[in-house]
C-alpha cells in the first residue's frame, strides 16, 4: 500500500467525468488499498479515485463505523432533503451547506465485480452523493446553499 497525493481544486482533472470500471484486477485492488490509506492519512470520510488522479468510477466511504468500497456506483432511488455542512479533501478548509437527499439507495459493485445495493440516510446519503458527484466532475462548492453560512 502507498499513500497517493490528493489533487486540489483548480486541477482540471477534478472536472472530468470518470470512466466505468470493467476489469476487477490487482491494479483495481491496489488503487482501492491506496485510496483507503490516503483517506485515513488525511482524516477524510470519503474519497473518489479522481482525487488521486485516476479517472475511474471508484469511491470509498467511511461512515457510521463502516468502511465501504463502491465500484461503478449509481443512485437508483432518492427521497427527501437535508441541508448540512460538508467539506472535501480536494477543497481544503472551506466547509459549506449543501442540500442533499435525506435517503438514497445506491447500486454498485464490490472489488470482485459482484453487485450490491446500499441504502443510507442523512450523513451516509450525503457522503454517497458527494463522492458520486466527483465521478461526474462535480464538487460540493458548485452546490452551496446561499444564506446558510452564518447559522453556525
Ligand atoms: Co470530495
Tab-separated table of C-alpha atoms and ligand atoms in Angstrom:
chain	number	residue	atom	x	y	z
A	1	UNK	CA	0.000	0.000	0.000
A	2	UNK	CA	1.083	3.517	-0.657
A	3	UNK	CA	-0.285	6.944	0.053
A	4	UNK	CA	-1.211	8.825	-3.085
A	5	UNK	CA	-1.270	12.559	-3.498
A	6	UNK	CA	-4.718	14.163	-3.311
A	7	UNK	CA	-5.272	16.726	-6.041
A	8	UNK	CA	-6.828	20.057	-5.186
A	9	UNK	CA	-9.450	22.320	-6.685
A	10	UNK	CA	-8.025	24.128	-9.709
A	11	UNK	CA	-6.690	20.874	-11.129
A	12	UNK	CA	-8.585	20.239	-14.391
A	13	UNK	CA	-8.815	16.519	-13.715
A	14	UNK	CA	-11.350	17.082	-10.910
A	15	UNK	CA	-13.757	18.416	-13.543
A	16	UNK	CA	-13.536	15.384	-15.819
A	17	UNK	CA	-16.025	12.525	-15.973
A	18	UNK	CA	-14.679	9.226	-14.640
A	19	UNK	CA	-14.918	6.057	-16.729
A	20	UNK	CA	-16.667	2.803	-15.780
A	21	UNK	CA	-14.527	0.013	-14.368
A	22	UNK	CA	-14.686	-3.135	-16.485
A	23	UNK	CA	-11.760	-5.144	-15.133
A	24	UNK	CA	-11.636	-6.150	-11.470
A	25	UNK	CA	-7.976	-6.995	-11.146
A	26	UNK	CA	-4.959	-6.409	-8.918
A	27	UNK	CA	-4.499	-2.896	-10.275
A	28	UNK	CA	-8.012	-2.014	-9.057
A	29	UNK	CA	-7.367	-3.580	-5.634
A	30	UNK	CA	-4.121	-1.686	-5.301
A	31	UNK	CA	-5.931	1.544	-6.190
A	32	UNK	CA	-8.594	0.790	-3.545
A	33	UNK	CA	-5.988	-0.011	-0.885
A	34	UNK	CA	-4.007	3.124	-1.700
A	35	UNK	CA	-7.174	5.226	-1.620
A	36	UNK	CA	-8.023	3.869	1.848
A	37	UNK	CA	-4.568	4.704	3.148
A	38	UNK	CA	-4.687	8.173	1.568
A	39	UNK	CA	-8.149	8.876	3.006
A	40	UNK	CA	-7.125	7.796	6.510
A	41	UNK	CA	-3.915	9.804	6.385
A	42	UNK	CA	-5.937	12.931	5.577
A	43	UNK	CA	-8.790	12.159	8.019
A	44	UNK	CA	-11.359	12.025	5.231
A	45	UNK	CA	-14.794	10.361	5.300
A	46	UNK	CA	-14.810	9.550	1.618
A	47	UNK	CA	-12.637	9.644	-1.457
A	48	UNK	CA	-13.140	9.265	-5.197
A	49	UNK	CA	-10.427	7.818	-7.459
A	50	UNK	CA	-10.270	11.051	-9.460
A	51	UNK	CA	-8.971	12.745	-6.297
A	52	UNK	CA	-5.836	10.618	-6.535
A	53	UNK	CA	-5.649	11.327	-10.260
A	54	UNK	CA	-7.377	8.186	-11.597
A	55	UNK	CA	-10.451	8.749	-13.796
A	56	UNK	CA	-12.270	5.571	-12.808
A	57	UNK	CA	-15.705	5.174	-11.236
A	58	UNK	CA	-14.380	4.100	-7.857
A	59	UNK	CA	-15.257	5.595	-4.468
A	60	UNK	CA	-14.605	4.661	-0.874
A	61	UNK	CA	-16.570	5.770	2.150
A	62	UNK	CA	-16.156	5.609	5.879
A	63	UNK	CA	-19.460	6.366	7.594
A	64	UNK	CA	-21.415	5.037	10.573
A	65	UNK	CA	-18.346	2.975	11.550
A	66	UNK	CA	-18.459	1.168	8.238
A	67	UNK	CA	-15.864	1.136	5.516
A	68	UNK	CA	-17.193	0.659	2.013
A	69	UNK	CA	-15.781	0.287	-1.466
A	70	UNK	CA	-18.121	1.105	-4.342
A	71	UNK	CA	-17.235	0.476	-7.962
A	72	UNK	CA	-19.441	1.971	-10.699
A	73	UNK	CA	-21.887	3.382	-8.109
A	74	UNK	CA	-25.265	4.645	-9.313
A	75	UNK	CA	-28.050	6.313	-7.352
A	76	UNK	CA	-31.179	4.277	-8.092
A	77	UNK	CA	-33.561	5.912	-5.614
A	78	UNK	CA	-33.637	9.053	-3.505
A	79	UNK	CA	-36.108	10.981	-1.398
A	80	UNK	CA	-36.427	13.888	0.984
A	81	UNK	CA	-33.871	16.599	1.531
A	82	UNK	CA	-31.332	17.581	4.135
A	83	UNK	CA	-29.218	20.724	4.298
A	84	UNK	CA	-25.966	20.324	6.214
A	85	UNK	CA	-22.325	21.320	6.113
A	86	UNK	CA	-19.822	19.409	4.097
A	87	UNK	CA	-16.214	19.595	3.077
A	88	UNK	CA	-13.847	17.861	0.688
A	89	UNK	CA	-10.205	16.781	0.814
A	90	UNK	CA	-9.741	18.417	-2.592
A	91	UNK	CA	-11.148	21.736	-1.374
A	92	UNK	CA	-9.419	22.142	1.997
A	93	UNK	CA	-10.757	24.027	4.988
A	94	UNK	CA	-13.766	25.520	3.250
A	95	UNK	CA	-16.922	23.899	4.705
A	96	UNK	CA	-20.327	24.886	3.474
A	97	UNK	CA	-24.017	23.970	3.445
A	98	UNK	CA	-25.272	21.755	0.662
A	99	UNK	CA	-28.727	20.327	0.024
A	100	UNK	CA	-28.722	16.564	-0.426
A	101	UNK	CA	-31.402	13.867	-0.426
A	102	UNK	CA	-32.307	12.561	3.039
A	103	UNK	CA	-32.376	8.979	1.750
A	104	UNK	CA	-30.576	7.348	-1.147
A	105	UNK	CA	-30.196	3.844	-2.470
A	106	UNK	CA	-27.059	3.165	-4.440
A	107	UNK	CA	-26.315	0.207	-6.645
A	108	UNK	CA	-22.637	-0.662	-7.087
A	109	UNK	CA	-20.136	-3.462	-7.468
A	110	UNK	CA	-17.582	-4.644	-4.941
A	111	UNK	CA	-13.885	-5.139	-5.680
A	112	UNK	CA	-14.597	-8.549	-7.211
A	113	UNK	CA	-17.334	-7.268	-9.504
A	114	UNK	CA	-20.326	-8.526	-7.513
A	115	UNK	CA	-23.424	-6.299	-7.492
A	116	UNK	CA	-24.817	-4.947	-4.237
A	117	UNK	CA	-27.107	-2.193	-3.039
A	118	UNK	CA	-26.691	0.119	-0.092
A	119	UNK	CA	-29.301	2.433	1.376
A	120	UNK	CA	-28.322	5.344	3.542
A	121	UNK	CA	-29.949	8.232	5.291
A	122	UNK	CA	-28.750	11.673	6.291
A	123	UNK	CA	-24.970	11.578	6.721
A	124	UNK	CA	-24.397	8.359	4.776
A	125	UNK	CA	-26.700	9.592	1.992
A	126	UNK	CA	-24.722	12.853	1.925
A	127	UNK	CA	-21.334	11.180	1.634
A	128	UNK	CA	-22.572	8.812	-1.078
A	129	UNK	CA	-23.940	11.733	-3.126
A	130	UNK	CA	-20.794	13.804	-2.599
A	131	UNK	CA	-18.482	11.025	-3.802
A	132	UNK	CA	-20.712	10.056	-6.744
A	133	UNK	CA	-20.724	13.737	-7.793
A	134	UNK	CA	-16.923	13.546	-8.034
A	135	UNK	CA	-17.323	10.898	-10.746
A	136	UNK	CA	-19.204	13.476	-12.836
A	137	UNK	CA	-16.656	16.216	-12.220
A	138	UNK	CA	-18.939	17.988	-9.749
A	139	UNK	CA	-17.692	19.479	-6.473
A	140	UNK	CA	-19.759	20.474	-3.441
A	141	UNK	CA	-18.660	24.088	-3.907
A	142	UNK	CA	-20.838	24.103	-7.058
A	143	UNK	CA	-23.932	23.416	-4.940
A	144	UNK	CA	-23.581	25.645	-1.871
A	145	UNK	CA	-26.851	26.866	-0.320
A	146	UNK	CA	-26.766	30.627	-0.050
A	147	UNK	CA	-27.540	32.216	3.304
A	148	UNK	CA	-26.620	29.250	5.488
A	149	UNK	CA	-23.016	30.118	6.276
A	150	UNK	CA	-23.938	32.433	9.168
A	151	UNK	CA	-26.056	29.918	11.018
A	152	UNK	CA	-23.185	28.045	12.654
B	1	LIG	CO1	-14.899	15.453	-2.088
